[in-house]
């Protein structure tokens, strides 16, 4: 049986208690485990059917994000080393077109394009034929058929 996925359901700030209640309601019969309430959303664990159920039934959440990994990276060599260890093949199919949405706040790694470039190289080592479709600004949606990878750097902590 595959390991449960660490997920994050985003919502408008202030709606976290409502979203947590919705998740707890689904958790009873869907195999979800509510982990932590954070500003702007709720972290939870789920298997794939539970993830699909959350995506389908949550009304307060604006987006469901699967957290691929989290690590400390204050230099590009650290980013590359940790990114190579992530199980990209679990989430990215061979030949996929990828778009990276990178945000960096209070981190030594602040150049969003350079971060996306290093991450694409790490993905390409594990998944054949991937290519960069675009790097996305926060308000742009990727083209249809392009897989979006959201990367957040905050105080040298990288969450993919």
GROMACS .gro file of C-alpha atoms in nm:
model
  160
    1UNK     CA    1   0.000   0.000   0.000
    2UNK     CA    2   0.146   0.339  -0.096
    3UNK     CA    3   0.241   0.583   0.177
    4UNK     CA    4  -0.011   0.857   0.257
    5UNK     CA    5   0.044   1.191   0.087
    6UNK     CA    6   0.105   1.510   0.281
    7UNK     CA    7  -0.142   1.764   0.147
    8UNK     CA    8  -0.237   2.125   0.207
    9UNK     CA    9  -0.583   2.267   0.148
   10UNK     CA   10  -0.565   2.643   0.091
   11UNK     CA   11  -0.838   2.885   0.191
   12UNK     CA   12  -0.889   3.251   0.262
   13UNK     CA   13  -0.732   3.363   0.590
   14UNK     CA   14  -0.991   3.335   0.865
   15UNK     CA   15  -1.174   3.038   0.713
   16UNK     CA   16  -0.929   2.779   0.852
   17UNK     CA   17  -1.165   2.658   1.131
   18UNK     CA   18  -1.444   2.600   0.877
   19UNK     CA   19  -1.209   2.413   0.645
   20UNK     CA   20  -1.080   2.204   0.935
   21UNK     CA   21  -1.440   2.110   1.018
   22UNK     CA   22  -1.506   2.007   0.659
   23UNK     CA   23  -1.190   1.796   0.657
   24UNK     CA   24  -1.280   1.629   0.986
   25UNK     CA   25  -1.621   1.546   0.842
   26UNK     CA   26  -1.457   1.377   0.545
   27UNK     CA   27  -1.191   1.212   0.761
   28UNK     CA   28  -1.431   0.973   0.928
   29UNK     CA   29  -1.496   0.759   0.621
   30UNK     CA   30  -1.230   0.872   0.371
   31UNK     CA   31  -0.902   0.798   0.546
   32UNK     CA   32  -0.798   1.161   0.596
   33UNK     CA   33  -0.592   1.279   0.893
   34UNK     CA   34  -0.602   1.650   0.979
   35UNK     CA   35  -0.251   1.748   1.088
   36UNK     CA   36  -0.213   2.123   1.141
   37UNK     CA   37  -0.401   2.448   1.098
   38UNK     CA   38  -0.184   2.719   0.942
   39UNK     CA   39  -0.267   3.070   0.825
   40UNK     CA   40  -0.430   3.025   0.487
   41UNK     CA   41  -0.505   2.654   0.508
   42UNK     CA   42  -0.494   2.312   0.668
   43UNK     CA   43  -0.228   2.045   0.638
   44UNK     CA   44  -0.360   1.689   0.619
   45UNK     CA   45  -0.254   1.340   0.517
   46UNK     CA   46  -0.449   1.122   0.277
   47UNK     CA   47  -0.419   0.830   0.042
   48UNK     CA   48  -0.503   0.893  -0.325
   49UNK     CA   49  -0.878   0.818  -0.289
   50UNK     CA   50  -0.888   1.049   0.015
   51UNK     CA   51  -0.708   1.321  -0.182
   52UNK     CA   52  -0.958   1.288  -0.466
   53UNK     CA   53  -1.248   1.302  -0.217
   54UNK     CA   54  -1.106   1.617  -0.057
   55UNK     CA   55  -1.062   1.779  -0.396
   56UNK     CA   56  -1.419   1.689  -0.492
   57UNK     CA   57  -1.606   1.762  -0.168
   58UNK     CA   58  -1.432   2.051   0.011
   59UNK     CA   59  -1.622   2.374  -0.049
   60UNK     CA   60  -1.413   2.610   0.164
   61UNK     CA   61  -1.079   2.513   0.008
   62UNK     CA   62  -0.966   2.703  -0.299
   63UNK     CA   63  -0.694   2.454  -0.392
   64UNK     CA   64  -0.553   2.120  -0.275
   65UNK     CA   65  -0.175   2.095  -0.295
   66UNK     CA   66   0.029   1.776  -0.251
   67UNK     CA   67   0.352   1.849  -0.064
   68UNK     CA   68   0.630   1.662  -0.240
   69UNK     CA   69   0.897   1.759   0.012
   70UNK     CA   70   1.039   2.016   0.248
   71UNK     CA   71   1.403   2.095   0.323
   72UNK     CA   72   1.650   2.366   0.422
   73UNK     CA   73   1.831   2.537   0.132
   74UNK     CA   74   2.037   2.851   0.177
   75UNK     CA   75   2.259   2.787  -0.127
   76UNK     CA   76   2.200   2.641  -0.472
   77UNK     CA   77   2.411   2.332  -0.403
   78UNK     CA   78   2.182   2.252  -0.107
   79UNK     CA   79   1.872   2.308  -0.320
   80UNK     CA   80   2.007   2.079  -0.592
   81UNK     CA   81   2.116   1.805  -0.349
   82UNK     CA   82   1.783   1.794  -0.166
   83UNK     CA   83   1.575   1.829  -0.484
   84UNK     CA   84   1.751   1.527  -0.638
   85UNK     CA   85   1.634   1.316  -0.342
   86UNK     CA   86   1.264   1.389  -0.392
   87UNK     CA   87   1.054   1.115  -0.552
   88UNK     CA   88   0.962   1.318  -0.861
   89UNK     CA   89   0.863   1.009  -1.060
   90UNK     CA   90   0.570   0.960  -0.823
   91UNK     CA   91   0.416   1.293  -0.926
   92UNK     CA   92   0.556   1.378  -1.270
   93UNK     CA   93   0.492   1.151  -1.571
   94UNK     CA   94   0.764   1.097  -1.833
   95UNK     CA   95   0.766   1.365  -2.102
   96UNK     CA   96   0.562   1.611  -1.896
   97UNK     CA   97   0.567   1.984  -1.954
   98UNK     CA   98   0.629   2.161  -1.624
   99UNK     CA   99   0.564   2.513  -1.501
  100UNK     CA  100   0.722   2.631  -1.177
  101UNK     CA  101   0.559   2.893  -0.957
  102UNK     CA  102   0.837   3.001  -0.722
  103UNK     CA  103   0.798   3.249  -0.439
  104UNK     CA  104   1.087   3.352  -0.215
  105UNK     CA  105   1.061   3.559   0.102
  106UNK     CA  106   1.341   3.631   0.350
  107UNK     CA  107   1.560   3.363   0.189
  108UNK     CA  108   1.913   3.367   0.056
  109UNK     CA  109   1.783   3.204  -0.261
  110UNK     CA  110   1.565   3.476  -0.405
  111UNK     CA  111   1.606   3.445  -0.785
  112UNK     CA  112   1.291   3.261  -0.885
  113UNK     CA  113   1.409   3.170  -1.235
  114UNK     CA  114   1.734   3.019  -1.104
  115UNK     CA  115   1.544   2.813  -0.847
  116UNK     CA  116   1.307   2.683  -1.118
  117UNK     CA  117   1.604   2.597  -1.342
  118UNK     CA  118   1.776   2.393  -1.066
  119UNK     CA  119   1.455   2.212  -0.982
  120UNK     CA  120   1.389   2.126  -1.347
  121UNK     CA  121   1.739   1.975  -1.367
  122UNK     CA  122   1.665   1.765  -1.055
  123UNK     CA  123   1.336   1.643  -1.204
  124UNK     CA  124   1.504   1.563  -1.537
  125UNK     CA  125   1.754   1.335  -1.360
  126UNK     CA  126   1.469   1.114  -1.232
  127UNK     CA  127   1.198   1.153  -1.498
  128UNK     CA  128   1.285   1.116  -1.868
  129UNK     CA  129   1.174   1.375  -2.122
  130UNK     CA  130   1.046   1.648  -1.892
  131UNK     CA  131   1.068   2.003  -2.018
  132UNK     CA  132   1.005   2.351  -1.889
  133UNK     CA  133   0.686   2.492  -2.036
  134UNK     CA  134   0.705   2.823  -1.851
  135UNK     CA  135   0.780   2.979  -1.519
  136UNK     CA  136   0.465   3.122  -1.376
  137UNK     CA  137   0.397   3.441  -1.186
  138UNK     CA  138   0.159   3.413  -0.892
  139UNK     CA  139  -0.142   3.535  -1.087
  140UNK     CA  140  -0.088   3.333  -1.406
  141UNK     CA  141  -0.242   2.994  -1.469
  142UNK     CA  142  -0.029   2.748  -1.667
  143UNK     CA  143  -0.142   2.641  -2.011
  144UNK     CA  144  -0.367   2.337  -2.038
  145UNK     CA  145  -0.173   2.013  -2.015
  146UNK     CA  146   0.109   2.174  -1.818
  147UNK     CA  147   0.178   2.042  -1.469
  148UNK     CA  148   0.222   2.320  -1.214
  149UNK     CA  149   0.482   2.278  -0.941
  150UNK     CA  150   0.452   2.534  -0.661
  151UNK     CA  151   0.772   2.611  -0.469
  152UNK     CA  152   0.783   2.831  -0.160
  153UNK     CA  153   1.107   2.952  -0.004
  154UNK     CA  154   1.067   3.122   0.331
  155UNK     CA  155   1.360   3.184   0.564
  156UNK     CA  156   1.568   2.930   0.369
  157UNK     CA  157   1.304   2.657   0.413
  158UNK     CA  158   1.194   2.518   0.077
  159UNK     CA  159   0.853   2.354   0.039
  160UNK     CA  160   0.773   2.186  -0.295
   0.00000   0.00000   0.00000
